[in-house]
CSV table of C-alpha atoms in Angstrom, one decimal:
chain,number,residue,atom,x,y,z
B,1,MET,CA,47.3,45.6,38.1
B,2,GLU,CA,44.0,48.1,36.8
B,3,HIS,CA,41.9,46.6,34.2
B,4,LEU,CA,42.1,48.5,30.8
B,5,GLN,CA,38.5,49.4,29.1
B,6,GLN,CA,37.2,51.0,25.4
B,7,SER,CA,34.7,52.5,24.0
B,8,PHE,CA,34.0,54.2,21.0
B,9,THR,CA,31.3,54.5,18.8
B,10,VAL,CA,30.5,53.4,15.2
B,11,LYS,CA,28.5,56.1,12.5
B,12,PHE,CA,26.7,54.1,10.7
B,13,GLU,CA,25.6,55.8,7.4
B,14,TYR,CA,24.0,55.4,4.3
B,15,LYS,CA,20.9,56.3,1.5
B,16,VAL,CA,17.7,54.7,0.0
B,17,LEU,CA,17.2,56.3,-3.4
B,18,PHE,CA,14.2,55.2,-5.6
B,19,THR,CA,14.6,55.9,-9.9
B,20,ALA,CA,13.6,53.6,-11.7
B,21,GLY,CA,15.8,52.1,-15.2
B,22,LEU,CA,18.5,52.4,-13.3
B,23,PHE,CA,20.6,51.0,-16.2
B,24,GLU,CA,19.4,53.0,-18.7
B,25,ALA,CA,21.9,55.1,-20.1
B,26,GLY,CA,20.1,58.1,-19.4
B,27,ASN,CA,20.0,57.7,-15.4
B,28,SER,CA,23.5,58.5,-13.8
B,29,ILE,CA,22.2,58.0,-10.0
B,30,PHE,CA,23.7,54.8,-9.5
B,31,ASN,CA,27.2,56.7,-11.9
B,32,ASP,CA,26.6,59.9,-9.2
B,33,PHE,CA,27.1,57.4,-6.4
B,34,LEU,CA,29.7,56.5,-7.3
B,35,SER,CA,31.5,58.5,-8.6
B,36,GLN,CA,31.8,60.3,-4.4
B,37,VAL,CA,34.2,58.5,-3.2
B,38,ASN,CA,37.9,60.1,-4.6
B,39,THR,CA,40.5,57.4,-4.4
B,40,ALA,CA,43.6,56.7,-6.4
B,41,VAL,CA,42.9,53.0,-5.0
B,42,GLN,CA,41.5,51.3,-8.1
B,43,ARG,CA,38.6,50.0,-7.2
B,44,LYS,CA,36.2,47.5,-8.5
B,45,ILE,CA,31.6,45.6,-8.6
B,46,PHE,CA,30.7,42.0,-8.4
B,47,PHE,CA,27.2,41.4,-9.1
B,48,VAL,CA,25.5,38.9,-8.9
B,49,ILE,CA,21.7,38.5,-9.6
B,50,ASP,CA,18.7,36.8,-8.6
B,51,ALA,CA,18.5,34.0,-12.3
B,52,GLY,CA,14.1,35.1,-11.6
B,53,VAL,CA,15.1,38.9,-12.3
B,54,ALA,CA,17.9,38.1,-15.3
B,55,GLN,CA,14.7,36.1,-16.5
B,56,ALA,CA,12.2,38.3,-16.3
B,57,HIS,CA,14.5,41.3,-17.0
B,58,PRO,CA,16.7,39.5,-20.3
B,59,GLN,CA,18.3,42.6,-20.9
B,60,LEU,CA,19.7,43.5,-17.6
B,61,THR,CA,23.5,42.2,-18.1
B,62,ALA,CA,23.7,44.0,-20.8
B,63,ASN,CA,22.7,46.4,-19.3
B,64,ILE,CA,24.6,46.6,-16.8
B,65,LYS,CA,27.9,46.1,-18.8
B,66,ALA,CA,26.9,49.2,-21.2
B,67,TYR,CA,26.3,52.0,-18.3
B,68,PHE,CA,30.4,50.2,-16.9
B,69,ALA,CA,31.5,50.7,-20.0
B,70,ALA,CA,29.5,54.6,-20.0
B,71,ASN,CA,31.1,55.6,-17.1
B,72,ASN,CA,34.4,53.8,-15.6
B,73,THR,CA,34.7,55.5,-12.5
B,74,VAL,CA,34.0,51.9,-11.0
B,75,LYS,CA,36.3,49.1,-13.3
B,76,LEU,CA,32.6,46.3,-14.2
B,77,VAL,CA,34.0,42.7,-12.9
B,78,ASP,CA,33.1,41.1,-16.1
B,79,HIS,CA,31.7,38.0,-14.7
B,80,ILE,CA,28.2,38.9,-13.1
B,81,LEU,CA,27.1,36.0,-10.8
B,82,ILE,CA,24.0,35.0,-11.6
B,83,ILE,CA,21.5,32.7,-8.9
B,84,PRO,CA,18.1,31.4,-8.1
B,85,GLY,CA,16.5,33.1,-6.0
B,86,GLY,CA,14.0,32.3,-2.7
B,87,GLU,CA,15.0,30.4,0.3
B,88,GLN,CA,16.9,28.0,-1.8
B,89,VAL,CA,19.9,29.6,-1.6
B,90,LYS,CA,19.9,30.3,1.5
B,91,ASN,CA,20.1,26.9,2.6
B,92,ASP,CA,22.5,26.4,0.4
B,93,THR,CA,25.1,27.3,1.3
B,94,THR,CA,27.0,26.7,-2.4
B,95,TYR,CA,25.3,29.8,-3.2
B,96,PHE,CA,28.0,31.4,-0.4
B,97,ASP,CA,30.6,29.5,-1.5
B,98,GLN,CA,30.7,31.5,-5.3
B,99,VAL,CA,30.7,35.1,-3.4
B,100,VAL,CA,33.4,34.6,-1.2
B,101,GLU,CA,35.2,32.1,-3.9
B,102,ALA,CA,34.7,35.0,-6.7
B,103,VAL,CA,35.9,37.9,-3.8
B,104,ASN,CA,39.3,35.1,-4.3
B,105,THR,CA,39.5,34.8,-8.1
B,106,TYR,CA,38.8,38.4,-8.7
B,107,GLY,CA,40.9,40.2,-6.1
B,108,ILE,CA,37.6,41.8,-4.7
B,109,ASP,CA,39.2,43.7,-1.6
B,110,ARG,CA,37.7,46.3,0.6
B,111,HIS,CA,37.9,49.5,-1.9
B,112,SER,CA,35.4,47.6,-4.1
B,113,TYR,CA,31.8,47.0,-4.2
B,114,ILE,CA,29.5,43.6,-4.4
B,115,ALA,CA,25.5,44.3,-5.8
B,116,ALA,CA,23.3,42.2,-5.7
B,117,ILE,CA,19.8,42.4,-7.2
B,118,GLY,CA,17.6,40.3,-6.4
B,119,GLY,CA,15.2,39.7,-3.7
B,120,GLY,CA,15.4,39.5,0.2
B,121,SER,CA,17.0,36.0,-0.1
B,122,VAL,CA,20.0,37.0,-2.4
B,123,LEU,CA,20.6,40.7,-0.4
B,124,ASP,CA,20.6,37.7,2.4
B,125,MET,CA,23.3,35.6,1.4
B,126,VAL,CA,24.6,38.2,-0.3
B,127,GLY,CA,25.1,40.1,1.5
B,128,TYR,CA,26.5,38.1,4.8
B,129,ALA,CA,29.6,37.4,1.9
B,130,ALA,CA,30.3,40.7,1.5
B,131,ALA,CA,30.5,41.4,5.6
B,132,VAL,CA,32.8,38.1,5.7
B,133,SER,CA,34.6,38.6,3.5
B,134,HIS,CA,38.0,40.3,4.1
B,135,ARG,CA,36.0,41.4,7.1
B,136,GLY,CA,33.7,44.0,5.2
B,137,ILE,CA,33.7,44.2,1.9
B,138,LYS,CA,31.2,47.4,0.9
B,139,HIS,CA,27.7,46.1,-0.3
B,140,ILE,CA,24.9,47.4,-2.4
B,141,ARG,CA,21.4,46.8,-2.1
B,142,ILE,CA,19.9,46.4,-4.8
B,143,PRO,CA,16.0,44.7,-4.0
B,144,THR,CA,13.5,43.9,-7.1
B,145,THR,CA,10.2,42.9,-5.1
B,146,VAL,CA,8.0,45.0,-3.0
B,147,LEU,CA,9.4,43.1,0.4
B,148,SER,CA,13.0,43.6,0.1
B,149,GLN,CA,11.8,46.9,-1.4
B,150,ASN,CA,10.5,48.7,1.6
B,151,ASP,CA,11.9,45.9,4.2
B,152,SER,CA,14.5,43.8,4.7
B,153,GLY,CA,16.9,45.0,1.8
B,154,ILE,CA,16.8,48.7,3.2
B,155,GLY,CA,17.6,47.4,6.3
B,156,VAL,CA,21.4,46.7,8.1
B,157,LYS,CA,20.0,42.1,8.3
B,158,ASN,CA,22.3,39.7,6.9
B,159,GLY,CA,22.2,35.8,7.2
B,160,ILE,CA,21.9,32.7,6.1
B,161,ASN,CA,19.8,29.0,7.2
B,162,TYR,CA,20.9,26.6,9.0
B,163,PHE,CA,21.0,23.7,11.5
B,164,ASN,CA,17.3,24.1,9.4
B,165,LYS,CA,16.6,27.1,11.7
B,166,LYS,CA,16.0,31.3,9.5
B,167,ASN,CA,18.9,33.0,9.8
B,168,PHE,CA,21.0,31.5,11.7
B,169,LEU,CA,24.9,32.2,10.2
B,170,GLY,CA,24.6,35.9,10.0
B,171,THR,CA,25.6,40.2,10.8
B,172,PHE,CA,24.7,42.9,11.4
B,173,VAL,CA,26.4,45.3,8.5
B,174,PRO,CA,24.1,48.2,6.6
B,175,PRO,CA,24.3,48.2,3.1
B,176,VAL,CA,26.7,51.7,1.5
B,177,ALA,CA,23.2,52.3,-0.4
B,178,VAL,CA,20.5,51.4,-1.7
B,179,PHE,CA,18.2,51.6,-5.2
B,180,ASN,CA,15.0,51.4,-5.7
B,181,ASP,CA,13.6,50.6,-8.6
B,182,GLU,CA,10.5,50.3,-9.7
B,183,GLN,CA,10.8,48.8,-12.3
B,184,PHE,CA,12.0,45.9,-11.3
B,185,LEU,CA,8.1,45.2,-9.3
B,186,THR,CA,6.2,46.1,-12.8
B,187,THR,CA,7.5,42.3,-13.7
B,188,LEU,CA,6.6,40.5,-10.0
B,189,SER,CA,3.8,38.3,-9.6
B,190,ASP,CA,0.6,38.9,-8.9
B,191,ARG,CA,1.7,36.7,-5.4
B,192,ASP,CA,4.7,38.6,-5.0
B,193,TRP,CA,3.9,41.9,-5.5
B,194,ARG,CA,0.2,41.2,-2.9
B,195,SER,CA,3.1,38.7,-0.6
B,196,GLY,CA,5.7,42.6,0.4
B,197,ILE,CA,2.5,44.5,1.1
B,198,SER,CA,2.5,42.2,4.0
B,199,GLU,CA,5.2,44.0,5.7
B,200,ALA,CA,4.1,47.1,5.4
B,201,ILE,CA,1.1,46.1,7.2
B,202,LYS,CA,2.8,45.2,9.7
B,203,VAL,CA,4.6,48.3,9.9
B,204,ALA,CA,1.8,50.0,10.7
B,205,LEU,CA,0.0,48.3,13.2
B,206,ILE,CA,2.7,48.9,15.9
B,207,LYS,CA,4.4,51.9,14.9
B,208,ASP,CA,2.0,54.9,13.1
B,209,ALA,CA,-2.1,54.1,13.0
B,210,ASP,CA,-2.5,56.8,9.9
B,211,PHE,CA,-0.9,54.6,7.3
B,212,PHE,CA,-2.3,51.3,8.5
B,213,ASN,CA,-5.7,53.7,7.8
B,214,TRP,CA,-3.7,55.5,4.3
B,215,ILE,CA,-3.7,50.8,2.9
B,216,GLU,CA,-7.3,50.1,4.6
B,217,ALA,CA,-7.7,52.8,2.0
B,218,ASN,CA,-5.5,52.2,-0.3
B,219,ALA,CA,-7.1,48.3,-0.5
B,220,GLN,CA,-8.8,48.7,-4.0
B,221,ALA,CA,-6.3,49.6,-6.0
B,222,LEU,CA,-2.9,48.1,-4.1
B,223,ALA,CA,-4.5,44.5,-5.6
B,224,GLU,CA,-5.1,45.7,-9.2
B,225,ARG,CA,-1.2,46.5,-9.2
B,226,ASP,CA,-1.9,50.5,-9.3
B,227,MET,CA,2.8,52.2,-8.8
B,228,THR,CA,1.5,54.7,-7.9
B,229,VAL,CA,0.3,53.8,-4.5
B,230,MET,CA,2.7,51.0,-4.7
B,231,ASN,CA,5.7,53.6,-4.2
B,232,GLN,CA,4.3,56.1,-1.7
B,233,LEU,CA,2.9,51.9,0.2
B,234,VAL,CA,7.7,51.3,-0.1
B,235,TRP,CA,8.6,54.4,0.7
B,236,ARG,CA,6.7,55.0,3.3
B,237,CYS,CA,7.1,51.8,5.0
B,238,ALA,CA,10.7,52.3,4.4
B,239,LYS,CA,11.1,55.1,6.2
B,240,LEU,CA,9.3,52.9,9.9
B,241,HIS,CA,12.0,51.2,9.1
B,242,MET,CA,14.8,52.6,9.4
B,243,GLU,CA,13.5,54.9,11.6
B,244,HIS,CA,12.8,52.5,13.5
B,245,ILE,CA,17.1,51.2,12.6
B,246,ALA,CA,18.3,54.2,14.0
B,247,GLY,CA,16.6,54.7,17.4
B,248,ALA,CA,18.3,52.5,20.5
B,249,ASP,CA,19.3,49.2,19.5
B,250,PRO,CA,19.8,48.9,16.1
B,251,PHE,CA,22.0,45.8,15.9
B,252,GLU,CA,18.4,44.3,18.2
B,253,SER,CA,22.1,43.4,21.3
B,254,GLY,CA,18.4,43.0,23.6
B,255,SER,CA,15.8,40.9,23.8
B,256,SER,CA,13.1,42.8,21.9
B,257,ARG,CA,12.3,43.3,17.8
B,258,PRO,CA,8.7,44.5,17.3
B,259,LEU,CA,8.9,44.9,13.8
B,260,ASP,CA,9.2,40.6,14.1
B,261,PHE,CA,5.8,40.8,14.8
B,262,GLY,CA,3.9,38.3,13.1
B,263,HIS,CA,7.7,36.4,12.7
B,264,TRP,CA,7.9,34.6,15.7
B,265,SER,CA,5.1,31.5,13.8
B,266,ALA,CA,5.3,33.2,10.1
B,267,HIS,CA,9.7,31.6,10.6
B,268,LYS,CA,8.4,28.4,11.9
B,269,LEU,CA,5.8,28.6,9.1
B,270,GLU,CA,8.1,28.4,6.7
B,271,TYR,CA,9.8,25.6,7.0
B,272,LEU,CA,7.1,23.4,7.9
B,273,SER,CA,5.7,23.6,4.4
B,274,ASN,CA,9.2,23.5,2.9
B,275,PHE,CA,8.7,27.2,1.5
B,276,GLU,CA,6.6,26.7,-0.3
B,277,VAL,CA,4.7,29.4,2.0
B,278,ARG,CA,5.9,32.4,0.8
B,279,HIS,CA,7.7,35.1,3.8
B,280,GLY,CA,5.2,37.2,3.4
B,281,GLU,CA,2.0,35.1,3.1
B,282,ALA,CA,4.0,33.6,6.2
B,283,VAL,CA,3.6,37.0,7.6
B,284,ALA,CA,0.5,38.0,6.6
B,285,MET,CA,-1.3,34.8,8.6
B,286,GLY,CA,2.2,34.8,11.9
B,287,ILE,CA,0.0,39.1,11.3
B,288,ALA,CA,-3.2,37.0,12.5
B,289,LEU,CA,-2.9,34.7,14.7
B,290,ASP,CA,-1.4,37.3,16.5
B,291,THR,CA,-3.8,39.7,15.6
B,292,VAL,CA,-6.6,37.5,16.7
B,293,TYR,CA,-4.5,36.6,19.7
B,294,SER,CA,-4.0,39.9,21.1
B,295,ASN,CA,-8.0,40.4,21.3
B,296,LEU,CA,-8.8,37.1,23.1
B,297,SER,CA,-5.7,37.7,25.6
B,298,GLY,CA,-7.5,41.3,26.6
B,299,ARG,CA,-5.9,43.9,25.0
B,300,LEU,CA,-7.5,45.1,21.3
B,301,THR,CA,-10.9,44.9,20.7
B,302,SER,CA,-12.6,42.9,18.8
B,303,ALA,CA,-13.6,46.1,15.9
B,304,GLU,CA,-9.5,47.1,15.4
B,305,SER,CA,-9.1,43.3,15.2
B,306,GLN,CA,-11.8,42.0,12.6
B,307,ARG,CA,-9.7,45.4,10.9
B,308,VAL,CA,-6.9,43.5,10.2
B,309,ILE,CA,-7.5,40.1,9.6
B,310,GLN,CA,-10.6,42.7,7.2
B,311,LEU,CA,-7.6,43.9,5.2
B,312,LEU,CA,-5.9,40.9,4.6
B,313,LEU,CA,-8.6,39.2,2.9
B,314,ASN,CA,-9.4,42.1,1.3
B,315,LEU,CA,-5.5,42.5,-0.2
B,316,GLY,CA,-6.2,38.3,-0.9
B,317,PHE,CA,-3.3,37.1,2.2
B,318,GLU,CA,-4.9,33.7,3.0
B,319,VAL,CA,-4.5,34.3,7.2
B,320,THR,CA,-4.1,30.6,7.9
B,321,HIS,CA,-3.0,27.4,7.5
B,322,SER,CA,-3.1,23.5,8.6
B,323,LEU,CA,-0.2,24.4,9.8
B,324,LEU,CA,-0.4,27.2,12.3
B,325,GLN,CA,-3.4,24.8,14.1
B,326,VAL,CA,-2.2,24.4,18.0
B,327,ASN,CA,-3.7,21.0,19.0
B,328,GLU,CA,-3.5,20.0,22.3
B,329,GLY,CA,-0.9,22.1,23.6
B,330,ASN,CA,0.6,19.3,20.5
B,331,SER,CA,1.6,21.6,17.3
B,332,PRO,CA,4.9,21.4,15.3
B,333,ILE,CA,4.1,25.4,15.6
B,334,LEU,CA,5.3,25.9,18.7
B,335,ASP,CA,8.7,25.1,18.4
B,336,GLY,CA,8.6,28.4,16.8
B,337,LEU,CA,8.5,30.0,20.2
B,338,GLU,CA,11.5,28.3,21.8
B,339,GLU,CA,13.4,29.2,18.8
B,340,PHE,CA,12.6,32.7,18.6
B,341,ARG,CA,13.1,32.5,22.0
B,342,GLU,CA,17.1,30.8,21.2
B,343,HIS,CA,17.3,33.7,17.7
B,344,LEU,CA,16.2,36.2,20.3
B,345,GLY,CA,19.2,35.9,22.6
B,346,GLY,CA,17.3,34.8,26.0
B,347,GLN,CA,14.3,35.9,27.2
B,348,LEU,CA,11.4,34.6,24.7
B,349,THR,CA,9.9,39.1,23.7
B,350,ILE,CA,6.3,38.1,21.2
B,351,MET,CA,4.9,41.3,19.9
B,352,LEU,CA,0.7,41.9,20.4
B,353,LEU,CA,-1.6,44.6,19.4
B,354,THR,CA,-3.0,46.7,22.2
B,355,ALA,CA,-4.7,48.7,19.6
B,356,ILE,CA,-4.4,49.3,16.1
B,357,GLY,CA,-0.2,51.9,15.6
B,358,ARG,CA,0.6,50.7,19.4
B,359,GLY,CA,2.2,47.3,20.3
B,360,GLN,CA,3.1,45.9,23.8
B,361,GLU,CA,5.1,43.3,25.0
B,362,VAL,CA,5.0,40.4,25.9
B,363,HIS,CA,6.8,37.2,27.5
B,364,GLU,CA,5.1,33.6,27.6
B,365,MET,CA,2.2,33.0,25.2
B,366,ASP,CA,-0.8,30.9,26.1
B,367,THR,CA,-1.9,27.2,23.8
B,368,ALA,CA,-4.5,27.4,25.2
B,369,LEU,CA,-5.6,31.3,23.1
B,370,LEU,CA,-3.7,29.6,20.5
B,371,GLU,CA,-5.7,27.0,19.8
B,372,GLN,CA,-9.3,29.2,20.0
B,373,ALA,CA,-7.7,31.2,17.6
B,374,GLY,CA,-6.2,29.7,14.5
B,375,HIS,CA,-9.9,28.1,15.3
B,376,ILE,CA,-11.5,31.5,14.5
B,377,LEU,CA,-9.3,31.6,11.5
B,378,THR,CA,-9.7,28.1,10.3
B,379,ASP,CA,-13.4,29.5,10.2
B,380,THR,CA,-13.2,33.3,9.0
B,381,GLN,CA,-11.2,31.2,6.0
B,382,GLN,CA,-13.4,29.0,5.3
B,383,HIS,CA,-16.3,31.8,4.9
B,384,GLN,CA,-15.0,34.4,2.9
B,385,LEU,CA,-14.1,31.3,0.3
B,386,GLN,CA,-18.6,30.4,0.1
């Protein structure tokens, strides 16, 4: 009997909108988005907020309720769920269950919305819950950190951690919209402000030398929390990220993941440190390790390698950690290579640098060179502290 074959294309389209004071009375950008859909069905919106954001912005829930009282395009679910931020929200399935339970309790259907306000971890978890509830509820992301506004929050990935592995459960489902509100960045700690800059350095290193030069030139302004400069960084990084997603493999069906430059060790370091090292900090260390490795393996010049490491140091990053050290090929961090290969779904593929702004994929790493790179970075960091 002749076989049947099916082929179809699904178009995804969403905007990343930039604003300040998203739920202030005079700001119509959120309601304008909701008003674009004209349907006879009563739509609802359910909000989930990162507890750290709620604490830093104590009027936020009241502002949301006042906003929807004045703009009744969509019915607001009165209960606003407050959950912890950070990796704990992805490590403990209790919080995922709370979102799914709310979907059931409040009758949130596929015409309705789940909006998440918070850092990348909260957005990841809520996005996953939205994607699997009713096989897909519309998800709105409102990122509140530099890291989520310029990278994780504007992409297509959702997930939670499982089996002590980062993002073991997850989906590729784009949000219906992303709203970047610069006011959320004003209350970040210096550590969280800086942390997100590492992802901008990452995308510049593999895609845009001019952007790297710009970050280098504006490092002091970024370190001093110049909001105008930070807004430019967020926009340029988000643009490069979205252009990559729009390429040939947005859902990463192959083993190539150039945007994960510096991440194979970063993901493992987060777990090994019990998440005391933040994601952006771990990425900075992972960038440093793979940059020096690129130099030692003959791909990247010493001068360019030194520029990268110096930029990280100038921004206040640490460039290595005791848990990143490889000792005679026996180190827990090396498990990150196998876990990365498994997460890619087959062949190990690591992005290295051949120049600032240009990368090359390799399929194996030399542990002796990793050990040497670790020693170099330790010496560099100790010298910086003297």
